[in-house]
XYZ file of C-alpha atoms in Angstrom:
210
model
C -32.280 -45.764 16.880
C -29.754 -43.221 17.143
C -31.376 -39.703 18.542
C -29.396 -36.539 18.335
C -30.915 -33.317 19.878
C -29.134 -30.530 17.730
C -31.568 -27.811 19.298
C -30.064 -24.277 19.955
C -27.015 -25.290 17.801
C -25.856 -22.440 15.483
C -24.984 -23.417 11.850
C -23.442 -26.002 10.930
C -23.316 -27.711 14.194
C -26.524 -29.801 13.645
C -25.096 -31.266 10.206
C -21.507 -31.565 11.683
C -23.031 -33.871 14.411
C -25.070 -35.760 12.348
C -22.136 -35.933 9.730
C -19.908 -37.774 12.464
C -22.334 -39.979 13.790
C -23.161 -41.326 9.900
C -19.648 -41.852 9.293
C -18.490 -43.410 12.506
C -21.397 -45.073 13.296
C -23.466 -45.697 9.978
C -26.735 -46.398 11.907
C -29.426 -47.377 9.775
C -31.711 -45.475 11.684
C -31.185 -42.005 13.141
C -33.416 -39.191 14.465
C -32.379 -35.735 14.847
C -34.223 -32.898 16.462
C -33.805 -29.170 15.409
C -35.661 -25.899 16.319
C -35.462 -23.922 12.983
C -36.164 -24.379 9.243
C -32.698 -23.970 8.115
C -31.418 -26.720 10.030
C -34.247 -28.854 9.045
C -33.520 -28.408 5.137
C -29.770 -28.835 5.666
C -29.705 -32.008 7.885
C -32.599 -33.340 5.310
C -30.527 -32.735 2.241
C -27.319 -34.350 4.118
C -29.247 -37.331 5.339
C -30.809 -37.778 1.710
C -27.248 -37.529 -0.026
C -26.236 -40.328 2.282
C -29.007 -42.653 0.973
C -31.462 -42.013 3.677
C -34.969 -42.115 3.385
C -36.313 -39.013 5.244
C -39.351 -38.035 7.205
C -40.015 -35.214 8.984
C -42.541 -34.858 11.987
C -43.269 -30.924 13.174
C -43.905 -30.640 17.028
C -44.722 -26.663 17.853
C -41.208 -25.006 17.310
C -39.403 -28.440 16.900
C -38.457 -30.782 13.776
C -37.954 -34.341 14.419
C -36.086 -35.632 11.191
C -36.225 -39.344 11.107
C -33.679 -41.206 8.395
C -34.164 -44.794 7.601
C -31.964 -46.959 5.232
C -31.498 -50.658 4.305
C -28.389 -52.522 5.663
C -26.609 -52.319 2.402
C -23.267 -50.814 2.675
C -22.756 -47.376 0.591
C -20.529 -47.452 -2.298
C -17.010 -45.679 -1.660
C -17.324 -41.957 -2.034
C -15.091 -40.491 -5.095
C -11.645 -39.303 -4.202
C -13.002 -35.658 -4.839
C -15.458 -34.916 -1.657
C -18.186 -32.658 -2.840
C -20.256 -30.463 -0.762
C -22.875 -32.824 -0.596
C -20.619 -35.559 1.053
C -18.972 -32.975 3.710
C -22.285 -31.018 4.281
C -25.738 -31.139 3.637
C -26.641 -30.109 0.056
C -26.688 -32.263 -2.536
C -24.033 -30.337 -5.146
C -22.728 -31.538 -8.448
C -21.188 -29.948 -11.340
C -22.436 -30.698 -14.937
C -20.085 -32.517 -17.312
C -20.517 -29.787 -19.665
C -18.222 -27.418 -16.923
C -14.718 -26.617 -17.796
C -12.166 -28.150 -15.514
C -11.541 -24.671 -13.851
C -14.046 -23.738 -10.978
C -14.871 -20.290 -10.072
C -16.822 -19.574 -7.023
C -18.293 -16.387 -6.567
C -19.067 -15.348 -2.899
C -21.575 -12.356 -2.719
C -21.746 -10.964 0.829
C -23.850 -7.673 0.341
C -26.724 -6.621 -2.051
C -24.482 -3.658 -3.445
C -20.861 -3.094 -4.661
C -18.718 -0.737 -2.950
C -19.097 2.559 -0.694
C -20.073 6.166 -1.691
C -23.694 5.774 -3.014
C -25.857 2.967 -1.858
C -28.182 3.153 -4.785
C -25.250 3.357 -7.550
C -24.044 0.209 -5.374
C -27.246 -1.856 -5.908
C -27.218 -0.833 -9.550
C -23.777 -2.213 -10.026
C -24.456 -5.376 -8.237
C -27.486 -6.045 -10.442
C -25.441 -5.275 -13.201
C -22.632 -7.790 -12.027
C -25.287 -10.476 -11.378
C -26.727 -9.900 -14.941
C -23.276 -10.128 -16.456
C -22.033 -12.983 -14.890
C -22.994 -15.452 -17.479
C -19.939 -13.826 -19.410
C -17.607 -15.870 -17.487
C -18.786 -19.137 -19.323
C -17.960 -22.450 -18.342
C -15.928 -21.383 -15.342
C -18.237 -20.279 -13.211
C -19.244 -22.947 -10.923
C -20.996 -21.601 -8.025
C -22.480 -18.376 -6.605
C -22.582 -18.184 -2.856
C -24.768 -15.665 -0.744
C -23.970 -14.712 2.738
C -25.026 -12.001 5.200
C -26.613 -8.951 3.233
C -26.355 -10.578 -0.207
C -29.182 -13.450 0.413
C -31.544 -10.413 0.019
C -30.560 -11.127 -4.099
C -32.076 -14.517 -3.646
C -35.623 -13.481 -2.077
C -38.990 -12.506 -3.281
C -38.463 -8.762 -4.530
C -34.861 -9.174 -5.981
C -34.445 -7.470 -9.121
C -32.259 -10.421 -10.474
C -34.397 -13.378 -9.601
C -34.908 -14.119 -13.378
C -31.109 -14.170 -13.745
C -30.261 -16.475 -11.030
C -33.071 -18.803 -11.847
C -31.532 -18.856 -15.310
C -28.071 -19.694 -14.124
C -29.530 -22.355 -11.869
C -31.079 -23.937 -14.770
C -27.936 -23.851 -16.929
C -26.154 -26.048 -13.952
C -24.223 -23.260 -11.963
C -24.851 -24.000 -8.104
C -26.249 -21.432 -6.171
C -26.178 -21.709 -2.652
C -27.820 -19.252 0.139
C -26.750 -19.055 3.769
C -29.641 -20.352 5.734
C -28.632 -18.549 8.910
C -28.490 -15.212 7.356
C -31.960 -15.795 5.871
C -33.248 -17.008 9.238
C -31.478 -13.485 10.730
C -32.969 -11.181 8.274
C -36.382 -13.159 8.497
C -36.319 -14.092 4.725
C -36.262 -17.757 4.871
C -39.935 -18.098 3.447
C -39.020 -15.807 0.917
C -36.361 -17.329 -0.593
C -36.885 -18.087 -4.594
C -33.570 -19.515 -5.737
C -30.647 -21.532 -4.565
C -30.251 -23.926 -2.167
C -30.203 -23.290 1.653
C -26.984 -24.038 3.002
C -24.687 -23.876 5.901
C -20.885 -22.830 6.697
C -19.718 -26.279 6.329
C -20.884 -26.728 2.696
C -19.385 -23.289 1.891
C -16.180 -24.094 3.287
C -15.954 -27.105 1.359
C -17.076 -25.393 -1.771
C -14.250 -23.136 -1.126
C -11.562 -26.241 -0.946
C -12.748 -27.443 -4.299
C -12.919 -24.169 -6.143
C -9.621 -23.278 -8.048
C -10.621 -19.578 -7.635
C -12.886 -17.523 -5.250
C -14.041 -14.302 -6.183
C -15.598 -12.372 -3.015
C -17.847 -8.808 -2.653
């Protein structure tokens, strides 16, 4: 069994290590040790996207993630690599989406400067109006202070949940959630890493940032 110690590594290093081993060696069994829950989620989803059956053992502050699969070769990936193939999250577009793909990257819980309360109201209004982008809206990505919009007490959880049900992929930075001690409070979206985010930017036709 191939074993990887990915403790004390910042995102997205654990997923990059696992990806390199899987792509170069294709082991039938692989075990990865990580020391934070964001890495556990990201590595687990990556292995599952590569047809591994995954089990996780918790030993104090460590997570031992074991992936197993049969010897049958995986099918060739499609020409357009999705972030699930490059990183750790299973991401797929609904066939109903238009060809144009717009990714919105939100790095704050407010818009603009001058008055914080006004800025928060503007961001809430923006999230609630996102649906007006129609089928071009492809992914919403939350980073830094923006992850606070995807947790328990956020005023836009109903709108984000509705968008996710309609097929919009919502990605929430795991490193950012961990930094703010909010990982357990995430209510919507997929915990992600920088590799997935960068890959999504490459696939998008347009990236809008706040």
